[in-house]
Coordinates of C-alpha atoms in Angstrom, one line a residue:
Chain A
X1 CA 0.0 0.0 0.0
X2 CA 2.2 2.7 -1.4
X3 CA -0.3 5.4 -1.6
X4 CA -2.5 6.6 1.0
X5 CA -6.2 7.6 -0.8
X6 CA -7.5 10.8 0.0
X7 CA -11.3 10.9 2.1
X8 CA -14.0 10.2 -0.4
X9 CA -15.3 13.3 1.3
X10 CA -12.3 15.4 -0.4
X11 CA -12.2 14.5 -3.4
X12 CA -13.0 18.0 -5.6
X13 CA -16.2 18.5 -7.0
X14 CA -15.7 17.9 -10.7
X15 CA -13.5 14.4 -10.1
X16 CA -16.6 13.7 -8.2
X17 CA -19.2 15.1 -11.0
X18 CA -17.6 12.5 -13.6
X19 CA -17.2 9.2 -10.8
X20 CA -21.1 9.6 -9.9
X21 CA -22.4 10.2 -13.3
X22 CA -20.3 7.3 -14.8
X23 CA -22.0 5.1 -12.1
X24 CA -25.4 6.5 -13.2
X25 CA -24.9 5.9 -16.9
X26 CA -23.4 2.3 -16.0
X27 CA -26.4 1.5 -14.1
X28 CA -28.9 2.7 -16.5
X29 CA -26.6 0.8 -19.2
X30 CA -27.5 -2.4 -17.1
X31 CA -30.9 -2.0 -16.2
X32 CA -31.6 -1.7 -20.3
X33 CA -29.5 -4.1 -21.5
X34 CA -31.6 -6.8 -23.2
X35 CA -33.9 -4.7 -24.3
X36 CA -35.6 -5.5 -27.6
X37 CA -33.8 -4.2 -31.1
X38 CA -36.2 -1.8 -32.3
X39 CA -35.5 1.9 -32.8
X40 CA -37.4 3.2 -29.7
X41 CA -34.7 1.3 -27.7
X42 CA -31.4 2.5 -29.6
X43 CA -33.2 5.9 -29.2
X44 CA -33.4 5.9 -25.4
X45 CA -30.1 4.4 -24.9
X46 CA -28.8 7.6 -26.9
X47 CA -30.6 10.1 -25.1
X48 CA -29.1 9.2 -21.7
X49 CA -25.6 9.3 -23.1
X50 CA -24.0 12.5 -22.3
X51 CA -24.9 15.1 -20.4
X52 CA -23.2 16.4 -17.4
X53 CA -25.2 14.3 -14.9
X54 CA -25.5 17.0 -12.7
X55 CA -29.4 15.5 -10.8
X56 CA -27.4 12.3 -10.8
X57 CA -24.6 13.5 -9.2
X58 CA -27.3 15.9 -6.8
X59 CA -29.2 12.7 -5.7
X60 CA -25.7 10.4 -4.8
X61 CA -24.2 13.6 -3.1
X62 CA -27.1 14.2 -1.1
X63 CA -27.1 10.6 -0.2
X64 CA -23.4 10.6 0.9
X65 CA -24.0 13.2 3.5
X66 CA -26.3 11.2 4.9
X67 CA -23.9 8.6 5.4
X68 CA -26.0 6.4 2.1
X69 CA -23.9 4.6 -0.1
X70 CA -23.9 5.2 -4.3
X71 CA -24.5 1.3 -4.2
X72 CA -27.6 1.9 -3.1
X73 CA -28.7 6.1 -4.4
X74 CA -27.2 4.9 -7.8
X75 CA -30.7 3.6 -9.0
X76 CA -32.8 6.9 -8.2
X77 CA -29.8 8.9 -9.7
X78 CA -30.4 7.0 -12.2
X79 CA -34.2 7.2 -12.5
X80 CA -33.8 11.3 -11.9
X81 CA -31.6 10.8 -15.4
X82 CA -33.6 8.5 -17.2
X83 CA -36.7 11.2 -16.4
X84 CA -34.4 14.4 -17.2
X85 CA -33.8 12.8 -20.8
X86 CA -37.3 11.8 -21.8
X87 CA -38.2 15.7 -21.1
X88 CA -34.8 16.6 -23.4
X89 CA -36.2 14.1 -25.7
X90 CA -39.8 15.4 -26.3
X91 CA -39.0 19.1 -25.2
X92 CA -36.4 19.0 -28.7
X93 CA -39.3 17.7 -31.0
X94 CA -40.5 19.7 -33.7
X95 CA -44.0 20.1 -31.9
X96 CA -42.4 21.9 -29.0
X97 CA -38.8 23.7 -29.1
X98 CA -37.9 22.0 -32.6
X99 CA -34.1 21.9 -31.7
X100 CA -32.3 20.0 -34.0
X101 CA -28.8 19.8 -31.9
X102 CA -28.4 18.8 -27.6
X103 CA -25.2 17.7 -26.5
X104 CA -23.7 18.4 -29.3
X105 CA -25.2 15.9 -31.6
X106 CA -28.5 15.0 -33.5
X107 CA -31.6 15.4 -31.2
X108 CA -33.4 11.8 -31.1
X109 CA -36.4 13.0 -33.5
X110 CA -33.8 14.3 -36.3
X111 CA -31.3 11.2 -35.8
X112 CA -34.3 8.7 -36.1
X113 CA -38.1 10.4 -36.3
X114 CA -40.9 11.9 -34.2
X115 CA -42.7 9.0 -33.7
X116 CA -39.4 7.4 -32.2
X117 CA -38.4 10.2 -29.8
X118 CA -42.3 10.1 -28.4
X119 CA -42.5 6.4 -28.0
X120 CA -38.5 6.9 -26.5
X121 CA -39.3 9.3 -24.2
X122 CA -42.2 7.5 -23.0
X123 CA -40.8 4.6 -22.2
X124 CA -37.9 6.9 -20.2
X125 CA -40.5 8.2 -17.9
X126 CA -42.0 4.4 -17.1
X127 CA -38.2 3.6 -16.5
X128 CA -38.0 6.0 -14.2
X129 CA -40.3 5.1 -12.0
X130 CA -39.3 0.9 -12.1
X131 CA -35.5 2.4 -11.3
X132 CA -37.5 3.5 -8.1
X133 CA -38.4 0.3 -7.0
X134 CA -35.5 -1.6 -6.9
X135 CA -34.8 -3.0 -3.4
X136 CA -30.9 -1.8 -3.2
X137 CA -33.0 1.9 -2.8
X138 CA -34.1 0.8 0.7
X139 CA -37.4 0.1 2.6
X140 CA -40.6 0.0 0.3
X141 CA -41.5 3.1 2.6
X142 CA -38.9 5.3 1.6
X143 CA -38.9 3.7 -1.9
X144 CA -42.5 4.6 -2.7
X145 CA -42.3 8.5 -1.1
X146 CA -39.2 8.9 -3.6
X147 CA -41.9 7.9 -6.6
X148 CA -44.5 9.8 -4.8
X149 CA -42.4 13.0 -5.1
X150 CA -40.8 12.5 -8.3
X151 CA -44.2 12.0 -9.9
X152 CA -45.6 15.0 -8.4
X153 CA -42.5 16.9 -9.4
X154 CA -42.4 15.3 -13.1
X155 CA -46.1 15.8 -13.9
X156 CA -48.6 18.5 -14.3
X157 CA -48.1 20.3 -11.0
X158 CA -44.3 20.1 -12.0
X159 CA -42.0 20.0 -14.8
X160 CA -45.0 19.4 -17.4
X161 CA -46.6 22.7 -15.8
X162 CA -43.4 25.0 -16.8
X163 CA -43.2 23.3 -20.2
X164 CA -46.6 24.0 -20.6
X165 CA -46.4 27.6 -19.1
X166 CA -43.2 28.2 -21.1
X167 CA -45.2 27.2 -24.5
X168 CA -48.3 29.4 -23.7
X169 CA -45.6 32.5 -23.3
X170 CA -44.3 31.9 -26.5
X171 CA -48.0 32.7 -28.0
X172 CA -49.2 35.2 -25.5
X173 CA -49.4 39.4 -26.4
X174 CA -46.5 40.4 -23.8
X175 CA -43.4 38.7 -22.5
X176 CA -43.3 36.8 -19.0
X177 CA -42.6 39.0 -16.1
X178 CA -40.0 38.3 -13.6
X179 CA -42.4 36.7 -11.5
X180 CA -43.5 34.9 -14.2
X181 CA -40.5 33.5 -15.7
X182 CA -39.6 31.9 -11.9
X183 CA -42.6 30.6 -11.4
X184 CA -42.1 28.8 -15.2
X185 CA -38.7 28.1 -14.2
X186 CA -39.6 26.6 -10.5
X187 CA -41.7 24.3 -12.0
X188 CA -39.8 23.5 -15.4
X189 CA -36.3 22.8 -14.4
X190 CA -36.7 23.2 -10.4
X191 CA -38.8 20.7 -9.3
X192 CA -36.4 17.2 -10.8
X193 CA -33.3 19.4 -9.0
X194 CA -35.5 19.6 -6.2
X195 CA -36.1 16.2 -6.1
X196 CA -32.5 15.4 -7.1
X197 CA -30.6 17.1 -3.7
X198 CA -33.7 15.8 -1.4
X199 CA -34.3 12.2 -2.6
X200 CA -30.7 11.7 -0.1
X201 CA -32.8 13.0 2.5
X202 CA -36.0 10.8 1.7
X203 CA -33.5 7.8 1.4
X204 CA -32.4 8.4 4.6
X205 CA -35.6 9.2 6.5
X206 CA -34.0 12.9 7.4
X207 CA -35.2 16.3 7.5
X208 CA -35.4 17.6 3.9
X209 CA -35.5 21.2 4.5
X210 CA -31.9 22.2 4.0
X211 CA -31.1 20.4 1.2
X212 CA -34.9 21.9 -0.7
X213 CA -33.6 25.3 0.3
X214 CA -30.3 24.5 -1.2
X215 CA -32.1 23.3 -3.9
X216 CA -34.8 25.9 -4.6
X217 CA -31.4 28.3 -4.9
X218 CA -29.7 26.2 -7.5
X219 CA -32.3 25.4 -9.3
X220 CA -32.9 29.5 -10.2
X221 CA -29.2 30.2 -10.2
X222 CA -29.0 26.8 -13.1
X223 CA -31.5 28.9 -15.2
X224 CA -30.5 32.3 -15.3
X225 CA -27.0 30.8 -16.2
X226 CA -28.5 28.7 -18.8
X227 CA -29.8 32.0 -20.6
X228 CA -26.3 33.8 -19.6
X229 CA -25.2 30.8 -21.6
X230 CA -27.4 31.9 -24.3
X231 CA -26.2 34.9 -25.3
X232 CA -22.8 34.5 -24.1
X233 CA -22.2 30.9 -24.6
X234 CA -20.0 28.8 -27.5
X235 CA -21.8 26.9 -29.4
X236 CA -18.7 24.3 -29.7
X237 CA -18.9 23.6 -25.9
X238 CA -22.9 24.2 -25.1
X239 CA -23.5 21.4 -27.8
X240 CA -26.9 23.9 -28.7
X241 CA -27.5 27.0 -30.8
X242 CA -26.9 30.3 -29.0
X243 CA -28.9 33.2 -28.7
X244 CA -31.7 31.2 -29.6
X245 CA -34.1 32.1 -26.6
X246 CA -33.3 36.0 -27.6
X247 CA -33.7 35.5 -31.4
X248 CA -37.2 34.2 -30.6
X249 CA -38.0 37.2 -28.5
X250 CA -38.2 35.4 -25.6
X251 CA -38.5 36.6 -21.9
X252 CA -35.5 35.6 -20.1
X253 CA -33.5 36.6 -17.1
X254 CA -31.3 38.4 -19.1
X255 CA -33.6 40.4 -20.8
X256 CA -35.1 40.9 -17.9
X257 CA -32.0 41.7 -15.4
X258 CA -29.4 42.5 -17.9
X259 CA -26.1 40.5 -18.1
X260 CA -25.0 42.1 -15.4
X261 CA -28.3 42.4 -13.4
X262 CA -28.1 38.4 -14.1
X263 CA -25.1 37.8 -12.9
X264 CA -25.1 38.9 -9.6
X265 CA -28.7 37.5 -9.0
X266 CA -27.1 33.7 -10.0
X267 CA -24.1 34.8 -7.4
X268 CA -26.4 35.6 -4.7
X269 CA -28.4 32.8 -5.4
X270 CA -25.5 30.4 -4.8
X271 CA -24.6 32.2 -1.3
X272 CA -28.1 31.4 -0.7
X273 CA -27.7 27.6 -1.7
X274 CA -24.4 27.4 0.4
X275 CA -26.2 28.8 3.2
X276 CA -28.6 26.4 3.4
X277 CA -26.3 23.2 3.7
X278 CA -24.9 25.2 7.4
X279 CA -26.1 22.3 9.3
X280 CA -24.5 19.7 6.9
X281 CA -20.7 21.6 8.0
X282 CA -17.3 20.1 6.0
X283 CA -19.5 16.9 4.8
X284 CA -21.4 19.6 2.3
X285 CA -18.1 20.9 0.4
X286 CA -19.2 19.2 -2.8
X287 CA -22.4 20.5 -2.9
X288 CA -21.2 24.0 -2.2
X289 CA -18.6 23.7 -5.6
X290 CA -22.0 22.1 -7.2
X291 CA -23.5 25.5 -7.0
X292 CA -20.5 27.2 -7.6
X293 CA -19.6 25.4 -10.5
X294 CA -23.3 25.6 -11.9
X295 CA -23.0 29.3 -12.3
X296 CA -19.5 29.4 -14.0
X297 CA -19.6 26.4 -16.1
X298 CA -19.7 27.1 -19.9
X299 CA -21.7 24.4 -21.6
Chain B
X1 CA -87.3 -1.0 3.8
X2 CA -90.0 -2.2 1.0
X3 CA -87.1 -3.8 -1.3
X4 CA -84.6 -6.0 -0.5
X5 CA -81.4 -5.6 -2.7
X6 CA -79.8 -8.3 -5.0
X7 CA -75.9 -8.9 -3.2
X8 CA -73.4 -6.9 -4.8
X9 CA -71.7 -10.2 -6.8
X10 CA -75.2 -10.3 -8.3
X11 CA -75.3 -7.3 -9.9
X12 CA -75.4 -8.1 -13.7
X13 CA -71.6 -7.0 -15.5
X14 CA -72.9 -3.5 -17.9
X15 CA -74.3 -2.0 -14.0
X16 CA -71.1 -3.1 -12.5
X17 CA -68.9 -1.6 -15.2
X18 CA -71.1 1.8 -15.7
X19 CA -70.7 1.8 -11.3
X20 CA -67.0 1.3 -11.8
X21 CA -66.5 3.7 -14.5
X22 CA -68.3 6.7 -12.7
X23 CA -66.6 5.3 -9.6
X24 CA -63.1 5.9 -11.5
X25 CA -63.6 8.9 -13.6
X26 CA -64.9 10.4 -10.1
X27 CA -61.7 9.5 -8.7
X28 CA -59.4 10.9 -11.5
X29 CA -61.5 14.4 -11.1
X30 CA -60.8 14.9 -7.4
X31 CA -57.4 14.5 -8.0
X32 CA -57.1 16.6 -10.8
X33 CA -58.6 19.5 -9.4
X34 CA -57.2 22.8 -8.9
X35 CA -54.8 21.8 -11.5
X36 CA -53.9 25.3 -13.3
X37 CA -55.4 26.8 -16.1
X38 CA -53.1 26.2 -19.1
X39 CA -54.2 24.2 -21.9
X40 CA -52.3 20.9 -21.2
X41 CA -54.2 20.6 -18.1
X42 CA -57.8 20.8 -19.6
X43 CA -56.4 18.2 -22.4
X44 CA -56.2 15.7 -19.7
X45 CA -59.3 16.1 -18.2
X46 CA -61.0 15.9 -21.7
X47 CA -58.2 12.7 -22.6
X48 CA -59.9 10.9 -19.2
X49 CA -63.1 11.7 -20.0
X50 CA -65.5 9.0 -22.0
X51 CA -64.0 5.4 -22.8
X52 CA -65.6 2.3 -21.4
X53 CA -63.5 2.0 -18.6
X54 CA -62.7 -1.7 -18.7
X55 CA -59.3 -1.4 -17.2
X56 CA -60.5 0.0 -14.2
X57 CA -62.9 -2.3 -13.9
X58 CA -60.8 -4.8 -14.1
X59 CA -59.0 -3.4 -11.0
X60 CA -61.7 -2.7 -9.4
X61 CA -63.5 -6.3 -9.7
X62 CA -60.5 -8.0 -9.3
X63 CA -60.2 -6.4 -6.0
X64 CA -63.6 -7.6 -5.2
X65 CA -63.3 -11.0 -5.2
X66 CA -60.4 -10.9 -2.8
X67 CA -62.9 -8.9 -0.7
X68 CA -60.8 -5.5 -1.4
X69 CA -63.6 -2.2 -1.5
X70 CA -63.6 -0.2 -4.1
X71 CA -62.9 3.2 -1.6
X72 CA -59.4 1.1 -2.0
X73 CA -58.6 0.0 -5.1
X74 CA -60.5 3.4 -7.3
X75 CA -57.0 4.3 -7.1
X76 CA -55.1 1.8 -8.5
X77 CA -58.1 2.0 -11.1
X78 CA -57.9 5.4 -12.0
X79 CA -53.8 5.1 -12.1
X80 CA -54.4 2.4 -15.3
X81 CA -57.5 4.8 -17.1
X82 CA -55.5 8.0 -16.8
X83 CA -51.8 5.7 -18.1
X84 CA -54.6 4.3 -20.9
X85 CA -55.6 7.8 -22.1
X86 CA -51.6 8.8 -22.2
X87 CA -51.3 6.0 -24.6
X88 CA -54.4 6.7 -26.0
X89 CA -53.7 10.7 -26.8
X90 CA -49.6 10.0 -27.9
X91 CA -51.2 7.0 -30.4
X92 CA -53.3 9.3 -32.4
X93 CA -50.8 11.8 -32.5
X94 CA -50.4 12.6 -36.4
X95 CA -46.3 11.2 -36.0
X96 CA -48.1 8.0 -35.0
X97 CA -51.2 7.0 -36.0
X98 CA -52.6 10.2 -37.0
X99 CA -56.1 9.6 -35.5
X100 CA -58.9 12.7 -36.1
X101 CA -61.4 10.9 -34.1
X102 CA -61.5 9.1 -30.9
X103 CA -64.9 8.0 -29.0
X104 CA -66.3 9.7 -31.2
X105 CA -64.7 13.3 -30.2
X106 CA -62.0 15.1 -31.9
X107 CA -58.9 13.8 -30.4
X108 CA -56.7 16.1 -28.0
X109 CA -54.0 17.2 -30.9
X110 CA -57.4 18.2 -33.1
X111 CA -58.6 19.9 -30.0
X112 CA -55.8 21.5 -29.4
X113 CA -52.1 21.3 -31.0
X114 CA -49.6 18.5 -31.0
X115 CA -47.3 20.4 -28.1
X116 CA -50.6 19.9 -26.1
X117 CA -51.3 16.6 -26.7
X118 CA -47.4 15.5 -26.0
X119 CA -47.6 17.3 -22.5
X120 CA -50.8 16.3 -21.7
X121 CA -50.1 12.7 -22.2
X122 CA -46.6 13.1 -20.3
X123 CA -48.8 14.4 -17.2
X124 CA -51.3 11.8 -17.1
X125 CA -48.3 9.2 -17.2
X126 CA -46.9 10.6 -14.0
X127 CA -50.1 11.2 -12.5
X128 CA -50.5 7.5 -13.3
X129 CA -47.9 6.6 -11.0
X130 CA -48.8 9.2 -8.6
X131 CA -51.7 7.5 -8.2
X132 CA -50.5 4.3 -7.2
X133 CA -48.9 6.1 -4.1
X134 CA -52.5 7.0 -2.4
X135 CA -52.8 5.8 1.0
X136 CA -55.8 4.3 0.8
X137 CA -54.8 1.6 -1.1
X138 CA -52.9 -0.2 1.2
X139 CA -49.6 -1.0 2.9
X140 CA -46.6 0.9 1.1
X141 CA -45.1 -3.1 -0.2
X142 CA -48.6 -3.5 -1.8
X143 CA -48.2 0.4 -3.8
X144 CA -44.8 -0.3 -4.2
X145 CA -45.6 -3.9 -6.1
X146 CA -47.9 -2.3 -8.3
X147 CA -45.7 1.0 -8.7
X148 CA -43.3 -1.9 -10.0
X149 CA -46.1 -4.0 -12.4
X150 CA -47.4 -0.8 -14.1
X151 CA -43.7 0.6 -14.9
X152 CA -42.6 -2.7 -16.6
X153 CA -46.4 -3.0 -18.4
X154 CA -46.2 0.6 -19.5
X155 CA -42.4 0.8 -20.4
X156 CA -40.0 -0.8 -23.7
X157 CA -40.5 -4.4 -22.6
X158 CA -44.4 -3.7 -22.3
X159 CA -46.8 -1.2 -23.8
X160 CA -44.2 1.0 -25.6
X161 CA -42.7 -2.3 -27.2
X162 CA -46.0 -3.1 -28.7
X163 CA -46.4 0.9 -30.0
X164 CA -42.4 0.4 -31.4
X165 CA -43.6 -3.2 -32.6
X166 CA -46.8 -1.5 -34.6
X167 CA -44.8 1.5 -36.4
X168 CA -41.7 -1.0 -37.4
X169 CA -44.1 -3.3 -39.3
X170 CA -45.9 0.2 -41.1
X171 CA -42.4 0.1 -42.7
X172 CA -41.5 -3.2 -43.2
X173 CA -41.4 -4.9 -46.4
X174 CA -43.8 -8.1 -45.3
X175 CA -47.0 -8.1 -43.4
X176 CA -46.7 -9.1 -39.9
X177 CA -47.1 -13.2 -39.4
X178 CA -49.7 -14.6 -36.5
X179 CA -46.9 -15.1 -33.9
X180 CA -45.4 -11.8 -34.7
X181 CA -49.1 -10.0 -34.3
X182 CA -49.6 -11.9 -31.4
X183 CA -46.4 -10.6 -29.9
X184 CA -46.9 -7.1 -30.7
X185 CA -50.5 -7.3 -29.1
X186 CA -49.5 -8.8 -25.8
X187 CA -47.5 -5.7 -25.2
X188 CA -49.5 -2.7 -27.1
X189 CA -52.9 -3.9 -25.2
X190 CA -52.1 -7.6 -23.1
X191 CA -50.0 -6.1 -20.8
X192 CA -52.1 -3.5 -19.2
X193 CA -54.9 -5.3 -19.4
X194 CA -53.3 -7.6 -17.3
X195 CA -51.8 -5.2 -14.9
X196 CA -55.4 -4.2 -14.7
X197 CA -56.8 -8.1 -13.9
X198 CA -53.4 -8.6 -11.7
X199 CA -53.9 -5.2 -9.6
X200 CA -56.4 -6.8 -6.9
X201 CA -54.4 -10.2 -6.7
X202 CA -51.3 -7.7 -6.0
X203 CA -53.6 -5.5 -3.4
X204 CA -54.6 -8.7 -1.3
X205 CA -50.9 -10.1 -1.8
X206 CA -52.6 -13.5 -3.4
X207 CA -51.7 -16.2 -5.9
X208 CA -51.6 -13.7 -9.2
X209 CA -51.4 -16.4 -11.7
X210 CA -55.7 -17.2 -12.4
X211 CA -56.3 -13.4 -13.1
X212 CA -53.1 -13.1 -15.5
X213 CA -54.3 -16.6 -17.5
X214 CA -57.5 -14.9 -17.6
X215 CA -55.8 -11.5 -18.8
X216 CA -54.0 -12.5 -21.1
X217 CA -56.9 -14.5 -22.6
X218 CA -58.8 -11.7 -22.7
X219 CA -56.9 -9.0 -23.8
X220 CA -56.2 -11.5 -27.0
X221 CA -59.7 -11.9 -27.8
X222 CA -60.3 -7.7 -26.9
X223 CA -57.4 -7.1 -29.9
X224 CA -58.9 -9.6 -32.2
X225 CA -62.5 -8.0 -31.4
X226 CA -61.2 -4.5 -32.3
X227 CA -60.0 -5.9 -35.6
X228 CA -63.3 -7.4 -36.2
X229 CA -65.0 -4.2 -35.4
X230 CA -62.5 -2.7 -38.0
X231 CA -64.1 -4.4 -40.8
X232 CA -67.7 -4.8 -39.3
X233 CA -68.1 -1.6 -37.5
X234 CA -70.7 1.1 -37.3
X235 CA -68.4 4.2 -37.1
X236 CA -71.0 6.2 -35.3
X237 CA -71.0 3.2 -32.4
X238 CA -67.2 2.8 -32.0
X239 CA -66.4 6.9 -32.5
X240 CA -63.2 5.6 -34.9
X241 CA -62.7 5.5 -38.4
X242 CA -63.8 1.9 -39.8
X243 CA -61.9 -0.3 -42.2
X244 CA -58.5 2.1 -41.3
X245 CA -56.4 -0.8 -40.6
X246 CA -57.4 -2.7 -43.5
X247 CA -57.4 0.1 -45.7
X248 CA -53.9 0.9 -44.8
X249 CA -53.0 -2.9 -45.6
X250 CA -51.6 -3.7 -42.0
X251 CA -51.7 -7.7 -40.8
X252 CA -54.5 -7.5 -38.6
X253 CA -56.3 -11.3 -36.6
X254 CA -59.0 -10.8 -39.6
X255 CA -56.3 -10.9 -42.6
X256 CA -55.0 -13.1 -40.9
X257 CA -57.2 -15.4 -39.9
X258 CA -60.4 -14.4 -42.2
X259 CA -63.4 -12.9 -40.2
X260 CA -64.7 -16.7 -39.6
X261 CA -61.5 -17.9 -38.1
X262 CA -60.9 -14.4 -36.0
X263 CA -64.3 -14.6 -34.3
X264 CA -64.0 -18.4 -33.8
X265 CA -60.2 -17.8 -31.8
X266 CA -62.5 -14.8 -29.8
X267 CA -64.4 -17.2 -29.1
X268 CA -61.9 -19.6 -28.0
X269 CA -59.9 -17.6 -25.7
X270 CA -63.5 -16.3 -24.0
X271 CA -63.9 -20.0 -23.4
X272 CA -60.0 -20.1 -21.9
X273 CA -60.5 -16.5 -19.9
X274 CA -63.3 -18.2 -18.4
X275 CA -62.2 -21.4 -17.2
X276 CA -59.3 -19.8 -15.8
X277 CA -61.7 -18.0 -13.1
X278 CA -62.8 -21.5 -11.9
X279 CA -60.9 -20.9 -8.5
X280 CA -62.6 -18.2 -8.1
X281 CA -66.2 -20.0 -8.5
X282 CA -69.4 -17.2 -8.1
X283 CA -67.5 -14.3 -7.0
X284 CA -66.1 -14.0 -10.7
X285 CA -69.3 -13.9 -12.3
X286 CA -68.9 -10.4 -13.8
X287 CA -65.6 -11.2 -15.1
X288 CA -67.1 -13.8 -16.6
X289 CA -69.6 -11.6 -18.3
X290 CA -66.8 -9.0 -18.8
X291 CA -65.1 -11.4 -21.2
X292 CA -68.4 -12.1 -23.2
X293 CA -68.5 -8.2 -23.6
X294 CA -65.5 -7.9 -24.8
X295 CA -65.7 -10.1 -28.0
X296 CA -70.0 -8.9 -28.4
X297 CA -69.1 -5.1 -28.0
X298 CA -70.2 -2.6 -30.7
X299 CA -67.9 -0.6 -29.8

């Protein structure tokens, strides 16, 4: 024993990013191997590939500081995912945002066809909630509040609400309000990061509060720098066309705020994340370079 | 107290299925209430709305003989009508089967637009297994069990399978053979229909295996009767387009089999639905009659 390994607890943020999402996507791998050869299958093992498997990486975190092995969070990380990419899937369809590029490579409806990235993305959301059920989770208890929430924050009081508000802004007179546009974005991309940092606390029967706080931050701060990302991205390393939300005339935080107006509103909404994980001490370091890292990453 | 009412097992099957079918569409009101105002949300209280409500009556009656109430198990049957209608609403999507009419109403993407009718039908998949989580129904192994059941029957090795199946032989160069149709049939409609038989087996944690012989039976015989209804139809009875199938020279149980041969197998599999009840003795009576509907219906 030459070497002596450093605390899993220490290891930076980003080494930690990559070693929880490759566990997600290897789990995911296994739970859909064998399925059948048709396209709907190929498509949905493409649309997990990729991505930065930041909810993944939220849900094993929030486990580990509650002393819960990935062994066992590995399979809702891995539900969170397979749900996040069935949105991506029929969010990029020609119906709804019609992008023809995510991740940096064919969206599923353009690499295969509509009818493919529906059926794909249904069958995503169904695997979602079977990854929920597997016994490695824990007690049937705590497995069945984790699908309780996640449907609540997947369906139309959730995530389906914001898409559906952020479609009915596209055809209304005047653009969203500030108000407006969180409320969209609470619900759109905030309730599955919700979800994400408190299914650790679900899983381990613990006060959820901090980590929904820490959450409800992020989740904001995550927006407004996806639409800082919009008009100030790369397109080589956002893998999506920029300055796509502001050529459609959109209402976005940065219309709204300005760039700079947005920028400091993402910074103090990431003080406001790291204050809320207090009570966790040292043991919440990664989750404080989570937020950090949301706000200043550049794809 | 002039009359003296028949028992409830006696209560002949079309009461028992209307009783069920208010019961259930009752049930998926309450919990859709207060749900906001956006279009998605009132295309899934229209995509709920009308249909037979066989599944759910197959929950619900299945729960019956094991002595479960209905107060108990409207939940588990309103879970399968509202994951029907998803189905239902993604199928006649013009990507997939392009459907203008469905009992008898203009279909949700009519109604409304295609964006709608994806969202709408995402929603009432997770409200689906949101469902399945109510209290009521019983101990959180029992919700959990069925969380598990519906995710597979719903998911690429059930219901989405069968949709994939259906759209890969649109394209294919030779019609479908018997085994293959078969195939694709026990996933597109067999497996929730026996999720929907199994569901009160699962509730009362009892021998499953008499209700899924009698499910898959039945859901056979319910596919072969839709294809006989294809060709025999009255379209103002079954609220779809008649002869579509044919017309659009897909392998259907009549091409197959001719119309003879199709209603003799119906008949057959009735016969095998029925004698797989025989454990059950009187208390199955209405499933009895259910699978007696199912290959007479006009619709």
């Amino acid at each position: 024993m030459g070497h002596h390994k450093a605390p899993r607890r220490c290891k930076v943020f980003q080494d930690q990013l990559k070693e929880d999402s490759a566990r997600t996507q290897a789990c995911l791998r296994a739970v859909m191997k064998g399925l059948h050869s048709v396209p709907v299958c190929a498509a949905m093992h493409y649309a997990v590939d990729g991505g930065k498997g930041l909810r993944g990486f939220l849900v094993q975190e929030g486990a580990r500081i509650h002393g819960i092995d990935p062994a066992q969070s590995v399979y809702a990380a891995a539900a969170v995912e397979a749900l996040h990419a069935y949105s991506l899937v029929h969010d990029d369809l020609p119906a709804m945002d019609d992008d023809d590029l995510r991740r940096g490579q064919a969206t599923v409806h353009v690499k295969w066809d509509d009818a493919t990235a529906i059926l794909a993305g249904d069958a995503l959301q169904a695997l979602a909630f079977e990854l929920l059920t597997w016994a490695e989770i824990g007690s049937a208890q705590v497995r069945l509040a984790l699908v309780m929430e996640l449907a609540r924050a997947a369906g139309a009081r959730g995530m389906v609400l914001g898409q559906a508000l952020d479609i009915a802004a596209e055809t209304a007179d005047t653009p969203l309000t500030l108000s407006e546009i969180t409320e969209l974005q609470a619900n759109k991309t905030g309730a599955l990061i919700r979800w994400s940092a408190e299914a650790g606390a679900i899983m381990a029967e613990r006060n959820r509060e901090p980590l929904r706080k820490y959450a409800d931050a992020l989740g904001l701060a995550f927006q407004i720098a996806d639409d800082i990302l919009d008009v100030e991205g790369d397109e080589a390393k956002t893998g999506k066309r920029v300055n796509k939300d502001a050529d459609a005339g959109k209402a976005t935080f940065v219309s709204l705020l300005g760039l700079d107006g947005a920028k400091q509103r993402a910074r103090d909404l990431v003080a406001e994340a790291c204050a809320a994980l207090d009570v966790y001490g040292d043991k919440a370091a990664n989750l404080r370079q989570a937020a950090e890292f949301v706000i200043s990453r550049d794809s």
